[in-house]
């Protein structure tokens, strides 16, 4: 009896499945199997589905190394994020993974943990593994160094960062507009003493949001106290510490405040917790606006007024841009407008 390839119920080791085995089960040629596996050539959807069912039935594992050598591609896209524990970035990664998976690609994820040395090493390692393209979210490295590292990749996309003259296509959120929306909303609600809970100074988004905050206040003719402007890491504890310090300063006769614009939702949530512990009510005494619209923003009490950014869509578009670059096109940089979502923390 001929030994059938694929899974065995008795736990013994099956013989290696080949594309000829898949072709026999699916009733197609080996060339058709190769086209389906490699995503090349024209194959009808019905035939493609038969091949996929045969692959699953036989547990066929294509020789990835051979495919890479033949095609000159690894069918892998690298993604570098500054902190995977920040809920903003997993939604971007999910969008990228879905777009990659649909095209027969996989994603290699690197977490830089807000460390420039780790970000640098990640870009070098991904280049060494010959990924077909790299997506870098909120890159923290200086322009010149980032340009050099991205030049080692066949295609590159930056999310929330621009490097003039660099090799990457940039997908930007309009942080200047976002800051204007947040400030304008608070001023319209009668808040006049606003504080800025800014992000890390190595962040391009933090610099744009600070610039937009100050410009919006100037345009409205409202003064800003330097004591109410601060940088902080984009984490809840940092927002808590900054807001606690401001509340203590106000009690000691320092500048008071009735509104906070935060760099991101995590910092905003930390600020809300600090204000409550200091005996201040949100929003009655201090209104708070965050940024990103992470999932927990609508689940906490009070729910968080924030700037919504289309995170999943950014991830999908980044992968689609990598594919366009592979085809020899050079898409233009794109900027997306955030949307103000009004909830309980700043109604």
mmCIF file of N, CA and C in Angstrom, residues 19-73:
data_model
loop_
_atom_site.group_PDB
_atom_site.id
_atom_site.type_symbol
_atom_site.label_atom_id
_atom_site.label_comp_id
_atom_site.label_asym_id
_atom_site.label_seq_id
_atom_site.Cartn_x
_atom_site.Cartn_y
_atom_site.Cartn_z
ATOM 1 N N UNK A 19 4.844 19.408 -3.468
ATOM 2 C CA UNK A 19 3.781 20.074 -4.223
ATOM 3 C C UNK A 19 3.143 19.115 -5.232
ATOM 4 N N UNK A 20 3.851 18.040 -5.590
ATOM 5 C CA UNK A 20 3.254 17.024 -6.461
ATOM 6 C C UNK A 20 2.123 16.301 -5.732
ATOM 7 N N UNK A 21 2.299 16.057 -4.419
ATOM 8 C CA UNK A 21 1.230 15.445 -3.631
ATOM 9 C C UNK A 21 0.012 16.356 -3.585
ATOM 10 N N UNK A 22 0.254 17.646 -3.362
ATOM 11 C CA UNK A 22 -0.843 18.616 -3.326
ATOM 12 C C UNK A 22 -1.548 18.644 -4.676
ATOM 13 N N UNK A 23 -0.772 18.645 -5.759
ATOM 14 C CA UNK A 23 -1.350 18.684 -7.102
ATOM 15 C C UNK A 23 -2.238 17.465 -7.352
ATOM 16 N N UNK A 24 -1.791 16.281 -6.871
ATOM 17 C CA UNK A 24 -2.570 15.064 -7.090
ATOM 18 C C UNK A 24 -3.900 15.121 -6.347
ATOM 19 N N UNK A 25 -3.877 15.588 -5.106
ATOM 20 C CA UNK A 25 -5.108 15.663 -4.318
ATOM 21 C C UNK A 25 -6.062 16.718 -4.883
ATOM 22 N N UNK A 26 -5.503 17.834 -5.336
ATOM 23 C CA UNK A 26 -6.335 18.921 -5.849
ATOM 24 C C UNK A 26 -6.754 18.714 -7.296
ATOM 25 N N UNK A 27 -6.094 17.787 -7.985
ATOM 26 C CA UNK A 27 -6.425 17.538 -9.379
ATOM 27 C C UNK A 27 -5.954 18.636 -10.304
ATOM 28 N N UNK A 28 -4.767 19.202 -10.009
ATOM 29 C CA UNK A 28 -4.202 20.274 -10.825
ATOM 30 C C UNK A 28 -2.740 19.953 -11.111
ATOM 31 N N UNK A 29 -2.090 20.798 -11.885
ATOM 32 C CA UNK A 29 -0.678 20.595 -12.173
ATOM 33 C C UNK A 29 0.184 21.150 -11.043
ATOM 34 N N UNK A 30 1.442 20.694 -10.989
ATOM 35 C CA UNK A 30 2.362 21.225 -9.982
ATOM 36 C C UNK A 30 2.615 22.711 -10.214
ATOM 37 N N UNK A 31 2.565 23.143 -11.469
ATOM 38 C CA UNK A 31 2.742 24.562 -11.772
ATOM 39 C C UNK A 31 1.625 25.395 -11.133
ATOM 40 N N UNK A 32 0.395 24.863 -11.175
ATOM 41 C CA UNK A 32 -0.726 25.576 -10.557
ATOM 42 C C UNK A 32 -0.545 25.676 -9.056
ATOM 43 N N UNK A 33 -0.070 24.592 -8.432
ATOM 44 C CA UNK A 33 0.206 24.624 -6.994
ATOM 45 C C UNK A 33 1.233 25.710 -6.687
ATOM 46 N N UNK A 34 2.293 25.771 -7.479
ATOM 47 C CA UNK A 34 3.329 26.784 -7.271
ATOM 48 C C UNK A 34 2.761 28.190 -7.401
ATOM 49 N N UNK A 35 1.871 28.387 -8.366
ATOM 50 C CA UNK A 35 1.283 29.711 -8.551
ATOM 51 C C UNK A 35 0.445 30.127 -7.339
ATOM 52 N N UNK A 36 -0.307 29.163 -6.798
ATOM 53 C CA UNK A 36 -1.122 29.477 -5.623
ATOM 54 C C UNK A 36 -0.239 29.768 -4.418
ATOM 55 N N UNK A 37 0.765 28.935 -4.195
ATOM 56 C CA UNK A 37 1.655 29.093 -3.037
ATOM 57 C C UNK A 37 2.423 30.405 -3.116
ATOM 58 N N UNK A 38 2.885 30.739 -4.321
ATOM 59 C CA UNK A 38 3.721 31.930 -4.485
ATOM 60 C C UNK A 38 2.935 33.199 -4.801
ATOM 61 N N UNK A 39 1.634 33.045 -5.022
ATOM 62 C CA UNK A 39 0.830 34.219 -5.327
ATOM 63 C C UNK A 39 1.155 34.836 -6.664
ATOM 64 N N UNK A 40 1.550 34.012 -7.622
ATOM 65 C CA UNK A 40 1.917 34.513 -8.944
ATOM 66 C C UNK A 40 1.013 33.878 -9.997
ATOM 67 N N UNK A 41 0.938 34.523 -11.156
ATOM 68 C CA UNK A 41 0.168 33.971 -12.264
ATOM 69 C C UNK A 41 -1.327 34.029 -12.036
ATOM 70 N N UNK A 42 -2.081 33.631 -13.034
ATOM 71 C CA UNK A 42 -3.536 33.661 -12.969
ATOM 72 C C UNK A 42 -4.081 32.281 -12.630
ATOM 73 N N UNK A 43 -4.882 32.236 -11.573
ATOM 74 C CA UNK A 43 -5.527 30.996 -11.153
ATOM 75 C C UNK A 43 -6.954 31.354 -10.753
ATOM 76 N N UNK A 44 -7.937 30.586 -11.239
ATOM 77 C CA UNK A 44 -9.324 30.875 -10.890
ATOM 78 C C UNK A 44 -9.523 30.686 -9.392
ATOM 79 N N UNK A 45 -10.527 31.365 -8.864
ATOM 80 C CA UNK A 45 -10.785 31.280 -7.422
ATOM 81 C C UNK A 45 -11.189 29.862 -7.018
ATOM 82 N N UNK A 46 -11.937 29.166 -7.885
ATOM 83 C CA UNK A 46 -12.345 27.794 -7.579
ATOM 84 C C UNK A 46 -11.125 26.879 -7.494
ATOM 85 N N UNK A 47 -10.217 27.021 -8.451
ATOM 86 C CA UNK A 47 -8.995 26.200 -8.439
ATOM 87 C C UNK A 47 -8.124 26.557 -7.235
ATOM 88 N N UNK A 48 -8.022 27.846 -6.962
ATOM 89 C CA UNK A 48 -7.225 28.292 -5.812
ATOM 90 C C UNK A 48 -7.757 27.671 -4.519
ATOM 91 N N UNK A 49 -9.081 27.609 -4.390
ATOM 92 C CA UNK A 49 -9.686 27.053 -3.183
ATOM 93 C C UNK A 49 -9.418 25.555 -3.087
ATOM 94 N N UNK A 50 -9.453 24.828 -4.215
ATOM 95 C CA UNK A 50 -9.139 23.396 -4.192
ATOM 96 C C UNK A 50 -7.712 23.158 -3.728
ATOM 97 N N UNK A 51 -6.794 23.979 -4.212
ATOM 98 C CA UNK A 51 -5.395 23.850 -3.814
ATOM 99 C C UNK A 51 -5.234 24.158 -2.328
ATOM 100 N N UNK A 52 -5.917 25.181 -1.860
ATOM 101 C CA UNK A 52 -5.823 25.533 -0.432
ATOM 102 C C UNK A 52 -6.343 24.406 0.447
ATOM 103 N N UNK A 53 -7.454 23.775 0.026
ATOM 104 C CA UNK A 53 -8.000 22.658 0.816
ATOM 105 C C UNK A 53 -7.023 21.483 0.833
ATOM 106 N N UNK A 54 -6.383 21.232 -0.289
ATOM 107 C CA UNK A 54 -5.408 20.142 -0.350
ATOM 108 C C UNK A 54 -4.198 20.442 0.528
ATOM 109 N N UNK A 55 -3.757 21.688 0.519
ATOM 110 C CA UNK A 55 -2.629 22.094 1.359
ATOM 111 C C UNK A 55 -2.959 21.877 2.829
ATOM 112 N N UNK A 56 -4.186 22.250 3.213
ATOM 113 C CA UNK A 56 -4.587 22.085 4.613
ATOM 114 C C UNK A 56 -4.723 20.615 4.969
ATOM 115 N N UNK A 57 -5.319 19.836 4.080
ATOM 116 C CA UNK A 57 -5.517 18.409 4.332
ATOM 117 C C UNK A 57 -4.178 17.687 4.517
ATOM 118 N N UNK A 58 -3.207 18.031 3.688
ATOM 119 C CA UNK A 58 -1.917 17.345 3.731
ATOM 120 C C UNK A 58 -0.919 18.000 4.676
ATOM 121 N N UNK A 59 -1.303 19.161 5.236
ATOM 122 C CA UNK A 59 -0.391 19.919 6.097
ATOM 123 C C UNK A 59 0.907 20.229 5.357
ATOM 124 N N UNK A 60 0.741 20.718 4.133
ATOM 125 C CA UNK A 60 1.890 21.016 3.279
ATOM 126 C C UNK A 60 2.609 22.257 3.764
ATOM 127 N N UNK A 61 3.925 22.167 3.912
ATOM 128 C CA UNK A 61 4.759 23.293 4.336
ATOM 129 C C UNK A 61 5.734 23.624 3.209
ATOM 130 N N UNK A 62 5.486 24.692 2.455
ATOM 131 C CA UNK A 62 6.408 25.049 1.365
ATOM 132 C C UNK A 62 7.805 25.324 1.896
ATOM 133 N N UNK A 63 8.788 25.048 1.083
ATOM 134 C CA UNK A 63 10.184 25.324 1.443
ATOM 135 C C UNK A 63 10.416 26.826 1.308
ATOM 136 N N UNK A 64 10.358 27.522 2.446
ATOM 137 C CA UNK A 64 10.459 28.968 2.413
ATOM 138 C C UNK A 64 11.817 29.448 1.906
ATOM 139 N N UNK A 65 12.881 28.755 2.281
ATOM 140 C CA UNK A 65 14.204 29.165 1.819
ATOM 141 C C UNK A 65 14.299 29.059 0.303
ATOM 142 N N UNK A 66 13.791 27.940 -0.241
ATOM 143 C CA UNK A 66 13.844 27.776 -1.694
ATOM 144 C C UNK A 66 13.020 28.851 -2.394
ATOM 145 N N UNK A 67 11.862 29.155 -1.828
ATOM 146 C CA UNK A 67 11.028 30.198 -2.422
ATOM 147 C C UNK A 67 11.745 31.544 -2.411
ATOM 148 N N UNK A 68 12.403 31.832 -1.301
ATOM 149 C CA UNK A 68 13.103 33.111 -1.186
ATOM 150 C C UNK A 68 14.215 33.214 -2.213
ATOM 151 N N UNK A 69 14.967 32.119 -2.391
ATOM 152 C CA UNK A 69 16.073 32.128 -3.347
ATOM 153 C C UNK A 69 15.553 32.265 -4.773
ATOM 154 N N UNK A 70 14.414 31.602 -5.059
ATOM 155 C CA UNK A 70 13.859 31.647 -6.405
ATOM 156 C C UNK A 70 13.291 33.023 -6.743
ATOM 157 N N UNK A 71 12.553 33.590 -5.778
ATOM 158 C CA UNK A 71 11.857 34.845 -6.035
ATOM 159 C C UNK A 71 12.685 36.070 -5.697
ATOM 160 N N UNK A 72 13.742 35.898 -4.908
ATOM 161 C CA UNK A 72 14.492 37.051 -4.430
ATOM 162 C C UNK A 72 13.729 37.813 -3.368
ATOM 163 N N UNK A 73 12.721 37.144 -2.755
ATOM 164 C CA UNK A 73 11.905 37.762 -1.719
ATOM 165 C C UNK A 73 11.677 36.776 -0.578
#
